[in-house]
Amino acid sequence: KIYPSLEESTKNVVGRQKLIERDTWMLKVIQLYETSLVRHGFMLVGPTLCGKSQIMDVLTTALTHGSPPSPHRIVVMNPKAI
């Protein structure tokens, strides 16, 4: 599926944060967005320094400042406390 407004705002955020826009990385942002549409919450797991936090931050910023703008926030929970 194609999300033109999300892709445009994601590219703007990537440019503002001086990140490198790679196709595989942008695909991960879209996949995380699609996951958030069908889940109430999720965990990002993967090796160290693979970009999990940055993908989450870019997606949240893109959704907050996108078209139409809607406030989003990240809530981090300790999985051991649940």
XYZ file of N, CA, C and O in Angstrom, residues 28-64:
148
model
N 11.277 0.199 6.433
C 11.073 -0.146 7.843
C 10.159 0.869 8.534
O 9.348 0.500 9.382
N 10.273 2.138 8.170
C 9.389 3.162 8.737
C 7.950 2.873 8.325
O 7.026 2.917 9.150
N 7.733 2.547 7.057
C 6.386 2.236 6.563
C 5.857 0.961 7.218
O 4.682 0.885 7.600
N 6.709 -0.045 7.385
C 6.279 -1.281 8.038
C 5.891 -1.041 9.489
O 4.908 -1.613 9.975
N 6.630 -0.186 10.171
C 6.272 0.142 11.554
C 4.945 0.886 11.599
O 4.118 0.639 12.470
N 4.712 1.776 10.640
C 3.435 2.489 10.559
C 2.280 1.512 10.329
O 1.248 1.593 11.002
N 2.454 0.581 9.405
C 1.404 -0.400 9.131
C 1.146 -1.285 10.343
O 0.007 -1.660 10.614
N 2.190 -1.618 11.087
C 2.017 -2.388 12.314
C 1.222 -1.594 13.336
O 0.346 -2.138 14.026
N 1.477 -0.287 13.424
C 0.757 0.534 14.400
C -0.714 0.686 14.044
O -1.526 0.993 14.917
N -1.071 0.484 12.784
C -2.478 0.573 12.386
C -3.296 -0.612 12.887
O -4.502 -0.472 13.118
N -2.670 -1.760 13.054
C -3.402 -2.960 13.442
C -3.123 -3.423 14.874
O -3.781 -4.330 15.359
N -2.182 -2.779 15.554
C -1.838 -3.164 16.925
C -2.000 -1.969 17.863
O -1.779 -0.832 17.485
N -2.339 -2.261 19.116
C -2.441 -1.205 20.119
C -1.068 -0.850 20.685
O -0.844 0.255 21.133
N -0.183 -1.798 20.681
C 1.174 -1.583 21.165
C 2.083 -2.642 20.590
O 1.627 -3.695 20.153
N 3.350 -2.377 20.557
C 4.299 -3.337 19.996
C 5.672 -3.085 20.571
O 5.937 -2.040 21.154
N 6.554 -4.075 20.411
C 7.941 -3.959 20.842
C 8.839 -3.955 19.619
O 8.594 -4.684 18.662
N 9.851 -3.140 19.651
C 10.872 -3.140 18.608
C 12.064 -3.911 19.146
O 12.632 -3.549 20.171
N 12.413 -4.991 18.461
C 13.554 -5.796 18.889
C 14.520 -5.936 17.720
O 14.113 -5.904 16.558
N 15.761 -6.057 18.038
C 16.783 -6.212 17.012
C 18.157 -5.971 17.601
O 18.292 -5.609 18.770
N 19.185 -6.150 16.784
C 20.548 -5.964 17.281
C 20.841 -4.506 17.649
O 20.151 -3.589 17.214
N 21.870 -4.331 18.417
C 22.303 -3.007 18.826
C 22.687 -2.172 17.613
O 23.275 -2.684 16.664
N 22.356 -0.882 17.648
C 22.712 0.090 16.613
C 22.137 -0.228 15.227
O 22.748 0.100 14.218
N 20.945 -0.822 15.177
C 20.340 -1.089 13.864
C 19.310 -0.026 13.493
O 18.762 -0.069 12.392
N 19.020 0.936 14.383
C 18.152 2.052 14.039
C 16.742 1.966 14.582
O 15.861 2.690 14.127
N 16.498 1.108 15.552
C 15.139 0.937 16.091
C 14.591 2.241 16.658
O 13.485 2.669 16.303
N 15.328 2.889 17.508
C 14.864 4.125 18.142
C 14.715 5.246 17.130
O 13.765 6.037 17.198
N 15.619 5.320 16.189
C 15.563 6.385 15.189
C 14.353 6.207 14.278
O 13.693 7.186 13.926
N 14.050 4.986 13.889
C 12.867 4.723 13.069
C 11.613 5.121 13.826
O 10.709 5.759 13.276
N 11.551 4.775 15.097
C 10.397 5.121 15.924
C 10.271 6.637 16.071
O 9.171 7.186 15.946
N 11.369 7.324 16.303
C 11.338 8.780 16.459
C 10.950 9.481 15.164
O 10.157 10.432 15.173
N 11.480 9.026 14.041
C 11.161 9.640 12.742
C 9.688 9.435 12.414
O 9.005 10.363 11.971
N 9.169 8.232 12.652
C 7.758 7.978 12.373
C 6.862 8.839 13.254
O 5.891 9.434 12.766
N 7.176 8.945 14.528
C 6.368 9.758 15.434
C 6.391 11.226 15.023
O 5.345 11.884 14.987
N 7.550 11.746 14.684
C 7.667 13.140 14.253
C 6.940 13.361 12.932
O 6.254 14.366 12.756
N 7.052 12.415 12.006
C 6.386 12.544 10.710
C 4.869 12.537 10.868
O 4.166 13.301 10.200
N 4.355 11.705 11.760
C 2.907 11.675 11.982
C 2.424 12.921 12.711
O 1.326 13.411 12.457
N 3.239 13.447 13.602
C 2.856 14.642 14.352
C 2.824 15.873 13.460
O 1.921 16.699 13.560
